[in-house]
PDB file of C-alpha atoms in Angstrom:
ATOM      1  CA  MET A 149      43.448 135.126  84.079  1.00 86.00           C
ATOM      2  CA  PRO A 150      43.758 138.771  82.901  1.00 93.00           C
ATOM      3  CA  ARG A 151      46.821 140.439  84.413  1.00 94.00           C
ATOM      4  CA  PHE A 152      47.460 144.187  84.667  1.00 95.00           C
ATOM      5  CA  HIS A 153      50.263 146.428  85.861  1.00 95.00           C
ATOM      6  CA  VAL A 154      49.098 149.249  88.142  1.00 95.00           C
ATOM      7  CA  ASP A 155      51.094 152.141  89.523  1.00 92.00           C
ATOM      8  CA  LEU A 156      49.365 151.912  92.895  1.00 90.00           C
ATOM      9  CA  PRO A 157      50.398 150.943  96.453  1.00 91.00           C
ATOM     10  CA  LEU A 158      48.650 147.577  96.870  1.00 94.00           C
ATOM     11  CA  SER A 159      47.609 145.947 100.147  1.00 95.00           C
ATOM     12  CA  PRO A 160      45.315 143.054 101.143  1.00 96.00           C
ATOM     13  CA  GLY A 161      41.673 144.098 101.357  1.00 96.00           C
ATOM     14  CA  LEU A 162      42.227 147.364  99.512  1.00 96.00           C
ATOM     15  CA  GLU A 163      39.190 148.561  97.550  1.00 96.00           C
ATOM     16  CA  THR A 164      40.227 150.973  94.830  1.00 96.00           C
ATOM     17  CA  ALA A 165      39.520 152.290  91.367  1.00 96.00           C
ATOM     18  CA  LEU A 166      41.890 151.000  88.711  1.00 96.00           C
ATOM     19  CA  PRO A 167      44.069 153.471  86.798  1.00 93.00           C
ATOM     20  CA  SER A 168      42.580 154.472  83.462  1.00 92.00           C
ATOM     21  CA  GLY A 169      44.758 152.163  81.353  1.00 90.00           C
ATOM     22  CA  ALA A 170      43.976 149.012  83.330  1.00 93.00           C
ATOM     23  CA  ALA A 171      40.289 150.012  83.593  1.00 94.00           C
ATOM     24  CA  ARG A 172      40.077 150.380  79.831  1.00 92.00           C
ATOM     25  CA  HIS A 173      41.478 146.878  79.325  1.00 91.00           C
ATOM     26  CA  VAL A 174      39.002 145.425  81.822  1.00 93.00           C
ATOM     27  CA  GLN A 175      36.160 147.102  79.936  1.00 93.00           C
ATOM     28  CA  VAL A 176      37.434 145.869  76.573  1.00 92.00           C
ATOM     29  CA  LEU A 177      37.449 142.315  77.949  1.00 93.00           C
ATOM     30  CA  ARG A 178      33.837 142.852  79.070  1.00 93.00           C
ATOM     31  CA  LEU A 179      34.588 141.621  82.582  1.00 94.00           C
ATOM     32  CA  GLN A 180      31.772 141.807  85.109  1.00 94.00           C
ATOM     33  CA  PRO A 181      31.471 142.276  88.889  1.00 96.00           C
ATOM     34  CA  GLY A 182      32.648 139.082  90.543  1.00 96.00           C
ATOM     35  CA  ASP A 183      35.225 138.297  87.856  1.00 96.00           C
ATOM     36  CA  SER A 184      38.818 137.696  88.938  1.00 97.00           C
ATOM     37  CA  ILE A 185      41.926 139.492  87.676  1.00 97.00           C
ATOM     38  CA  VAL A 186      45.567 139.754  88.742  1.00 96.00           C
ATOM     39  CA  LEU A 187      47.345 143.031  89.496  1.00 96.00           C
ATOM     40  CA  PHE A 188      51.055 143.703  89.936  1.00 95.00           C
ATOM     41  CA  ASP A 189      52.961 146.848  90.833  1.00 93.00           C
ATOM     42  CA  GLY A 190      56.451 145.791  89.756  1.00 90.00           C
ATOM     43  CA  ALA A 191      57.686 145.019  93.273  1.00 89.00           C
ATOM     44  CA  GLY A 192      57.813 141.230  92.848  1.00 91.00           C
ATOM     45  CA  SER A 193      54.343 139.919  93.689  1.00 95.00           C
ATOM     46  CA  ASP A 194      51.062 139.183  91.956  1.00 96.00           C
ATOM     47  CA  TRP A 195      47.915 140.436  93.668  1.00 97.00           C
ATOM     48  CA  PRO A 196      44.684 138.526  92.962  1.00 97.00           C
ATOM     49  CA  ALA A 197      41.735 140.913  92.810  1.00 97.00           C
ATOM     50  CA  GLN A 198      38.002 140.809  92.202  1.00 97.00           C
ATOM     51  CA  VAL A 199      35.998 143.261  90.137  1.00 97.00           C
ATOM     52  CA  LEU A 200      33.440 145.023  92.359  1.00 97.00           C
ATOM     53  CA  GLN A 201      31.895 147.624  90.062  1.00 94.00           C
ATOM     54  CA  MET A 202      31.943 148.459  86.364  1.00 93.00           C
ATOM     55  CA  GLY A 203      31.150 152.004  85.305  1.00 87.00           C
ATOM     56  CA  ARG A 204      31.504 153.939  82.082  1.00 84.00           C
ATOM     57  CA  SER A 205      34.979 155.118  82.984  1.00 84.00           C
ATOM     58  CA  GLU A 206      35.662 153.609  86.408  1.00 93.00           C
ATOM     59  CA  VAL A 207      36.361 150.044  87.468  1.00 96.00           C
ATOM     60  CA  ARG A 208      36.545 149.268  91.182  1.00 96.00           C
ATOM     61  CA  VAL A 209      38.246 146.184  92.565  1.00 97.00           C
ATOM     62  CA  ARG A 210      39.019 144.499  95.881  1.00 97.00           C
ATOM     63  CA  VAL A 211      42.632 143.334  96.279  1.00 97.00           C
ATOM     64  CA  GLY A 212      43.482 139.991  97.877  1.00 97.00           C
ATOM     65  CA  ALA A 213      46.655 138.660  99.496  1.00 97.00           C
ATOM     66  CA  PRO A 214      49.916 138.922  97.523  1.00 96.00           C
ATOM     67  CA  VAL A 215      51.521 135.909  95.886  1.00 95.00           C
ATOM     68  CA  ALA A 216      55.313 136.093  95.558  1.00 92.00           C
ATOM     69  CA  VAL A 217      56.448 135.558  91.968  1.00 90.00           C
ATOM     70  CA  GLU A 218      59.997 134.601  91.036  1.00 88.00           C
ATOM     71  CA  ARG A 219      60.512 134.567  87.288  1.00 90.00           C
ATOM     72  CA  GLU A 220      63.661 136.691  87.160  1.00 93.00           C
ATOM     73  CA  LEU A 221      67.129 135.765  85.958  1.00 94.00           C
ATOM     74  CA  PRO A 222      69.528 134.789  88.775  1.00 94.00           C
ATOM     75  CA  LEU A 223      71.601 137.942  88.217  1.00 94.00           C
ATOM     76  CA  ALA A 224      70.828 141.552  87.368  1.00 95.00           C
ATOM     77  CA  VAL A 225      71.216 142.173  83.621  1.00 97.00           C
ATOM     78  CA  THR A 226      71.306 145.581  81.959  1.00 97.00           C
ATOM     79  CA  LEU A 227      71.091 145.792  78.182  1.00 97.00           C
ATOM     80  CA  ALA A 228      72.924 148.850  76.808  1.00 97.00           C
ATOM     81  CA  VAL A 229      72.040 149.169  73.126  1.00 97.00           C
ATOM     82  CA  GLY A 230      72.701 151.555  70.297  1.00 96.00           C
ATOM     83  CA  MET A 231      69.098 152.358  69.374  1.00 95.00           C
ATOM     84  CA  PRO A 232      67.922 150.724  66.135  1.00 93.00           C
ATOM     85  CA  ALA A 233      65.572 152.845  64.051  1.00 90.00           C
ATOM     86  CA  ASN A 234      61.838 152.650  63.365  1.00 84.00           C
ATOM     87  CA  GLU A 235      59.853 149.957  65.193  1.00 92.00           C
ATOM     88  CA  ARG A 236      62.915 147.799  65.799  1.00 94.00           C
ATOM     89  CA  MET A 237      63.625 149.421  69.163  1.00 96.00           C
ATOM     90  CA  ASP A 238      60.044 148.690  70.246  1.00 97.00           C
ATOM     91  CA  TRP A 239      60.567 145.051  69.296  1.00 96.00           C
ATOM     92  CA  LEU A 240      63.901 144.932  71.109  1.00 97.00           C
ATOM     93  CA  VAL A 241      62.426 146.355  74.337  1.00 98.00           C
ATOM     94  CA  GLU A 242      59.486 143.943  74.191  1.00 98.00           C
ATOM     95  CA  LYS A 243      61.621 140.842  73.663  1.00 98.00           C
ATOM     96  CA  ALA A 244      64.317 141.911  76.137  1.00 98.00           C
ATOM     97  CA  THR A 245      61.591 142.205  78.778  1.00 98.00           C
ATOM     98  CA  GLU A 246      60.269 138.731  77.942  1.00 97.00           C
ATOM     99  CA  LEU A 247      63.808 137.317  78.195  1.00 97.00           C
ATOM    100  CA  GLY A 248      64.449 138.806  81.641  1.00 96.00           C
ATOM    101  CA  ALA A 249      66.434 142.034  81.218  1.00 97.00           C
ATOM    102  CA  GLY A 250      66.395 144.077  84.410  1.00 97.00           C
ATOM    103  CA  ALA A 251      67.116 147.418  82.708  1.00 98.00           C
ATOM    104  CA  ILE A 252      67.511 148.785  79.190  1.00 98.00           C
ATOM    105  CA  GLU A 253      69.757 151.703  78.297  1.00 97.00           C
ATOM    106  CA  PRO A 254      69.158 153.351  74.879  1.00 97.00           C
ATOM    107  CA  LEU A 255      72.458 154.706  73.570  1.00 97.00           C
ATOM    108  CA  LEU A 256      73.362 157.289  70.962  1.00 96.00           C
ATOM    109  CA  CYS A 257      76.403 156.057  69.006  1.00 96.00           C
ATOM    110  CA  GLU A 258      78.443 157.335  66.055  1.00 94.00           C
ATOM    111  CA  ARG A 259      76.535 155.204  63.558  1.00 93.00           C
ATOM    112  CA  SER A 260      73.079 155.640  65.106  1.00 92.00           C
ATOM    113  CA  VAL A 261      70.340 156.269  62.548  1.00 90.00           C
ATOM    114  CA  LEU A 262      67.868 157.189  65.287  1.00 87.00           C
ATOM    115  CA  ARG A 263      69.087 160.375  66.948  1.00 90.00           C
ATOM    116  CA  LEU A 264      67.031 161.632  69.875  1.00 86.00           C
ATOM    117  CA  SER A 265      67.455 164.449  72.359  1.00 86.00           C
ATOM    118  CA  GLY A 266      65.441 166.657  74.689  1.00 92.00           C
ATOM    119  CA  GLU A 267      61.661 166.335  74.787  1.00 93.00           C
ATOM    120  CA  ARG A 268      61.549 163.915  71.860  1.00 93.00           C
ATOM    121  CA  ALA A 269      63.961 161.550  73.631  1.00 94.00           C
ATOM    122  CA  GLU A 270      61.898 161.596  76.817  1.00 96.00           C
ATOM    123  CA  LYS A 271      58.698 160.971  74.876  1.00 96.00           C
ATOM    124  CA  LYS A 272      60.304 157.940  73.252  1.00 96.00           C
ATOM    125  CA  ARG A 273      61.586 156.693  76.602  1.00 97.00           C
ATOM    126  CA  LEU A 274      58.086 156.826  78.080  1.00 97.00           C
ATOM    127  CA  HIS A 275      56.782 154.944  75.040  1.00 97.00           C
ATOM    128  CA  TRP A 276      59.429 152.227  75.461  1.00 97.00           C
ATOM    129  CA  GLN A 277      58.646 152.019  79.186  1.00 97.00           C
ATOM    130  CA  ALA A 278      54.998 151.350  78.288  1.00 95.00           C
ATOM    131  CA  VAL A 279      56.157 148.638  75.871  1.00 97.00           C
ATOM    132  CA  ALA A 280      58.138 147.040  78.718  1.00 97.00           C
ATOM    133  CA  ILE A 281      55.110 147.158  81.027  1.00 96.00           C
ATOM    134  CA  ALA A 282      52.908 145.456  78.430  1.00 95.00           C
ATOM    135  CA  ALA A 283      55.557 142.782  77.851  1.00 97.00           C
ATOM    136  CA  ALA A 284      55.853 142.144  81.598  1.00 96.00           C
ATOM    137  CA  GLU A 285      52.063 141.749  81.800  1.00 94.00           C
ATOM    138  CA  GLN A 286      52.085 139.221  78.958  1.00 93.00           C
ATOM    139  CA  SER A 287      55.141 137.238  80.064  1.00 94.00           C
ATOM    140  CA  GLY A 288      54.170 136.866  83.713  1.00 93.00           C
ATOM    141  CA  ARG A 289      57.044 138.893  85.123  1.00 94.00           C
ATOM    142  CA  ALA A 290      56.304 140.645  88.404  1.00 93.00           C
ATOM    143  CA  ARG A 291      59.094 143.162  87.861  1.00 94.00           C
ATOM    144  CA  VAL A 292      59.243 145.660  85.024  1.00 95.00           C
ATOM    145  CA  PRO A 293      62.644 146.580  83.542  1.00 97.00           C
ATOM    146  CA  LEU A 294      63.518 150.246  83.789  1.00 97.00           C
ATOM    147  CA  VAL A 295      64.112 152.001  80.476  1.00 98.00           C
ATOM    148  CA  ALA A 296      66.773 154.608  81.189  1.00 97.00           C
ATOM    149  CA  PRO A 297      66.956 158.057  79.578  1.00 97.00           C
ATOM    150  CA  VAL A 298      68.710 158.206  76.225  1.00 96.00           C
ATOM    151  CA  THR A 299      72.419 158.896  76.683  1.00 96.00           C
ATOM    152  CA  SER A 300      75.606 158.811  74.642  1.00 96.00           C
ATOM    153  CA  LEU A 301      77.914 155.823  74.515  1.00 96.00           C
ATOM    154  CA  ALA A 302      80.739 158.035  75.796  1.00 94.00           C
ATOM    155  CA  HIS A 303      78.668 158.912  78.875  1.00 94.00           C
ATOM    156  CA  ARG A 304      77.856 155.236  79.465  1.00 93.00           C
ATOM    157  CA  LEU A 305      81.531 154.223  79.279  1.00 93.00           C
ATOM    158  CA  ALA A 306      82.518 156.991  81.683  1.00 91.00           C
ATOM    159  CA  ALA A 307      79.875 155.827  84.200  1.00 85.00           C
ATOM    160  CA  ASP A 308      80.892 152.163  84.243  1.00 75.00           C
ATOM    161  CA  ASP A 309      80.981 150.288  87.539  1.00 83.00           C
ATOM    162  CA  PRO A 310      84.040 148.006  87.828  1.00 80.00           C
ATOM    163  CA  ARG A 311      82.068 145.641  90.090  1.00 86.00           C
ATOM    164  CA  GLU A 312      79.967 144.651  87.085  1.00 92.00           C
ATOM    165  CA  LEU A 313      80.877 142.063  84.486  1.00 94.00           C
ATOM    166  CA  ARG A 314      80.665 143.914  81.173  1.00 95.00           C
ATOM    167  CA  LEU A 315      80.397 142.122  77.826  1.00 96.00           C
ATOM    168  CA  LEU A 316      80.809 143.874  74.487  1.00 96.00           C
ATOM    169  CA  LEU A 317      79.351 142.368  71.318  1.00 96.00           C
ATOM    170  CA  SER A 318      82.198 142.967  68.898  1.00 94.00           C
ATOM    171  CA  LEU A 319      83.371 142.013  65.417  1.00 85.00           C
ATOM    172  CA  GLY A 320      86.914 143.189  66.151  1.00 83.00           C
ATOM    173  CA  ASP A 321      90.108 141.209  66.585  1.00 84.00           C
ATOM    174  CA  GLY A 322      90.762 139.340  69.812  1.00 83.00           C
ATOM    175  CA  THR A 323      87.087 138.573  70.370  1.00 90.00           C
ATOM    176  CA  GLY A 324      86.196 135.331  72.152  1.00 92.00           C
ATOM    177  CA  PRO A 325      83.024 133.230  72.134  1.00 94.00           C
ATOM    178  CA  ALA A 326      80.197 134.515  74.316  1.00 95.00           C
ATOM    179  CA  LEU A 327      79.229 131.193  75.902  1.00 95.00           C
ATOM    180  CA  PRO A 328      82.143 130.847  78.389  1.00 95.00           C
ATOM    181  CA  ALA A 329      81.729 134.488  79.438  1.00 95.00           C
ATOM    182  CA  LEU A 330      78.009 133.988  80.102  1.00 95.00           C
ATOM    183  CA  GLN A 331      78.691 130.814  82.072  1.00 95.00           C
ATOM    184  CA  ALA A 332      81.226 132.695  84.168  1.00 93.00           C
ATOM    185  CA  ALA A 333      78.703 135.473  84.769  1.00 93.00           C
ATOM    186  CA  LEU A 334      76.145 132.998  86.107  1.00 94.00           C
ATOM    187  CA  GLN A 335      78.707 131.384  88.386  1.00 93.00           C
ATOM    188  CA  SER A 336      79.854 134.705  89.815  1.00 91.00           C
ATOM    189  CA  SER A 337      76.350 136.210  90.223  1.00 86.00           C
ATOM    190  CA  ARG A 338      77.896 139.626  89.538  1.00 91.00           C
ATOM    191  CA  PRO A 339      75.654 142.224  87.871  1.00 95.00           C
ATOM    192  CA  LEU A 340      75.975 141.901  84.115  1.00 96.00           C
ATOM    193  CA  ARG A 341      75.892 144.680  81.524  1.00 96.00           C
ATOM    194  CA  LEU A 342      75.689 143.833  77.821  1.00 97.00           C
ATOM    195  CA  LEU A 343      76.723 146.386  75.187  1.00 97.00           C
ATOM    196  CA  SER A 344      75.651 146.204  71.543  1.00 96.00           C
ATOM    197  CA  GLY A 345      75.845 148.750  68.753  1.00 96.00           C
ATOM    198  CA  PRO A 346      73.267 150.229  66.359  1.00 95.00           C
ATOM    199  CA  GLU A 347      72.895 149.492  62.650  1.00 93.00           C
ATOM    200  CA  GLY A 348      76.414 149.019  61.335  1.00 91.00           C
ATOM    201  CA  GLY A 349      77.727 148.234  64.813  1.00 93.00           C
ATOM    202  CA  LEU A 350      80.034 150.307  66.961  1.00 95.00           C
ATOM    203  CA  SER A 351      82.699 152.281  65.141  1.00 95.00           C
ATOM    204  CA  PRO A 352      86.314 151.049  65.510  1.00 95.00           C
ATOM    205  CA  ALA A 353      87.008 153.972  67.848  1.00 96.00           C
ATOM    206  CA  GLU A 354      83.987 153.131  70.020  1.00 97.00           C
ATOM    207  CA  ASP A 355      84.961 149.462  70.124  1.00 96.00           C
ATOM    208  CA  LEU A 356      88.467 150.377  71.278  1.00 96.00           C
ATOM    209  CA  ALA A 357      87.112 152.825  73.866  1.00 96.00           C
ATOM    210  CA  ALA A 358      84.826 150.136  75.350  1.00 96.00           C
ATOM    211  CA  ARG A 359      87.698 147.668  75.563  1.00 95.00           C
ATOM    212  CA  ALA A 360      89.889 150.298  77.232  1.00 94.00           C
ATOM    213  CA  ALA A 361      87.104 150.889  79.761  1.00 93.00           C
ATOM    214  CA  GLY A 362      87.149 147.219  80.744  1.00 92.00           C
ATOM    215  CA  TRP A 363      84.485 145.644  78.533  1.00 95.00           C
ATOM    216  CA  LEU A 364      85.201 142.062  77.460  1.00 95.00           C
ATOM    217  CA  PRO A 365      84.636 141.593  73.706  1.00 97.00           C
ATOM    218  CA  VAL A 366      82.568 138.513  72.777  1.00 96.00           C
ATOM    219  CA  THR A 367      80.988 137.111  69.641  1.00 94.00           C
ATOM    220  CA  LEU A 368      77.981 134.925  68.864  1.00 92.00           C
ATOM    221  CA  GLY A 369      79.576 133.369  65.791  1.00 89.00           C
ATOM    222  CA  PRO A 370      80.598 134.171  62.223  1.00 88.00           C
ATOM    223  CA  ARG A 371      77.272 135.590  61.041  1.00 89.00           C
ATOM    224  CA  VAL A 372      76.541 139.318  61.246  1.00 89.00           C
ATOM    225  CA  LEU A 373      73.280 139.794  63.128  1.00 92.00           C
ATOM    226  CA  ARG A 374      70.966 142.797  62.957  1.00 93.00           C
ATOM    227  CA  ALA A 375      71.189 145.469  65.623  1.00 93.00           C
ATOM    228  CA  GLU A 376      67.983 144.279  67.272  1.00 94.00           C
ATOM    229  CA  THR A 377      68.838 140.572  66.963  1.00 95.00           C
ATOM    230  CA  ALA A 378      72.367 140.429  68.402  1.00 95.00           C
ATOM    231  CA  PRO A 379      71.671 141.616  71.988  1.00 96.00           C
ATOM    232  CA  LEU A 380      68.547 139.468  72.186  1.00 96.00           C
ATOM    233  CA  ALA A 381      70.491 136.394  71.051  1.00 96.00           C
ATOM    234  CA  LEU A 382      73.001 137.043  73.822  1.00 95.00           C
ATOM    235  CA  LEU A 383      70.221 137.520  76.381  1.00 95.00           C
ATOM    236  CA  ALA A 384      68.382 134.383  75.170  1.00 96.00           C
ATOM    237  CA  THR A 385      71.568 132.337  75.539  1.00 96.00           C
ATOM    238  CA  LEU A 386      71.956 133.600  79.100  1.00 95.00           C
ATOM    239  CA  ALA A 387      68.320 132.821  79.923  1.00 94.00           C
ATOM    240  CA  SER A 388      68.722 129.305  78.501  1.00 94.00           C
ATOM    241  CA  LEU A 389      71.851 128.676  80.582  1.00 94.00           C
ATOM    242  CA  ALA A 390      70.079 129.958  83.699  1.00 91.00           C
ATOM    243  CA  GLY A 391      67.239 127.479  83.155  1.00 80.00           C
TER     244      GLY A 391
END
């Protein structure tokens, strides 16, 4: 059944016009009055709805009773990533949403190829948020991960919460396997924050700074993974362990 995210307060029996984006998708699918769709607002429920009217630019629907949806990971996971360049960040946001990330933090690091600030950074953030919404629609999630504003790695390290379990993907010395750390995270149910660098990884100074701030360095094995692959591999391992 077609499923659409809407930035609307939903309630049983509500008759409303769909936002322009969702209405456009309904029109592209050539749905007709009487057809059924599913709406969600990101608060944790699916809302069955029925198309009432189809106009040139407006689609009106009647909303039914909410159905609670639980497809989230058993702990809150934030993915803090040095932004890869080109379309790779889009791909990372899409797949991280499918795998259950609760939030995504784009970071500016020493080796970052993609360097964003000001209006351009906010425009990119809004684009990535739209990518996350589309991925949540496709994957059946009833919650949409928040894409945070672009910030520096130094700012992220300074804002760390010691109540979180923080894992650092690292190629440095003294790095242990990721699997035991992920198993411990699931057992503790503490919020989890995963940190991964951009192309070329974190610099030695950044790696040391993260460790000094309390991040636990972990590895996924002897192979060097791409900037967009490594954090997703870690997240996929966690999702697999969670069942």
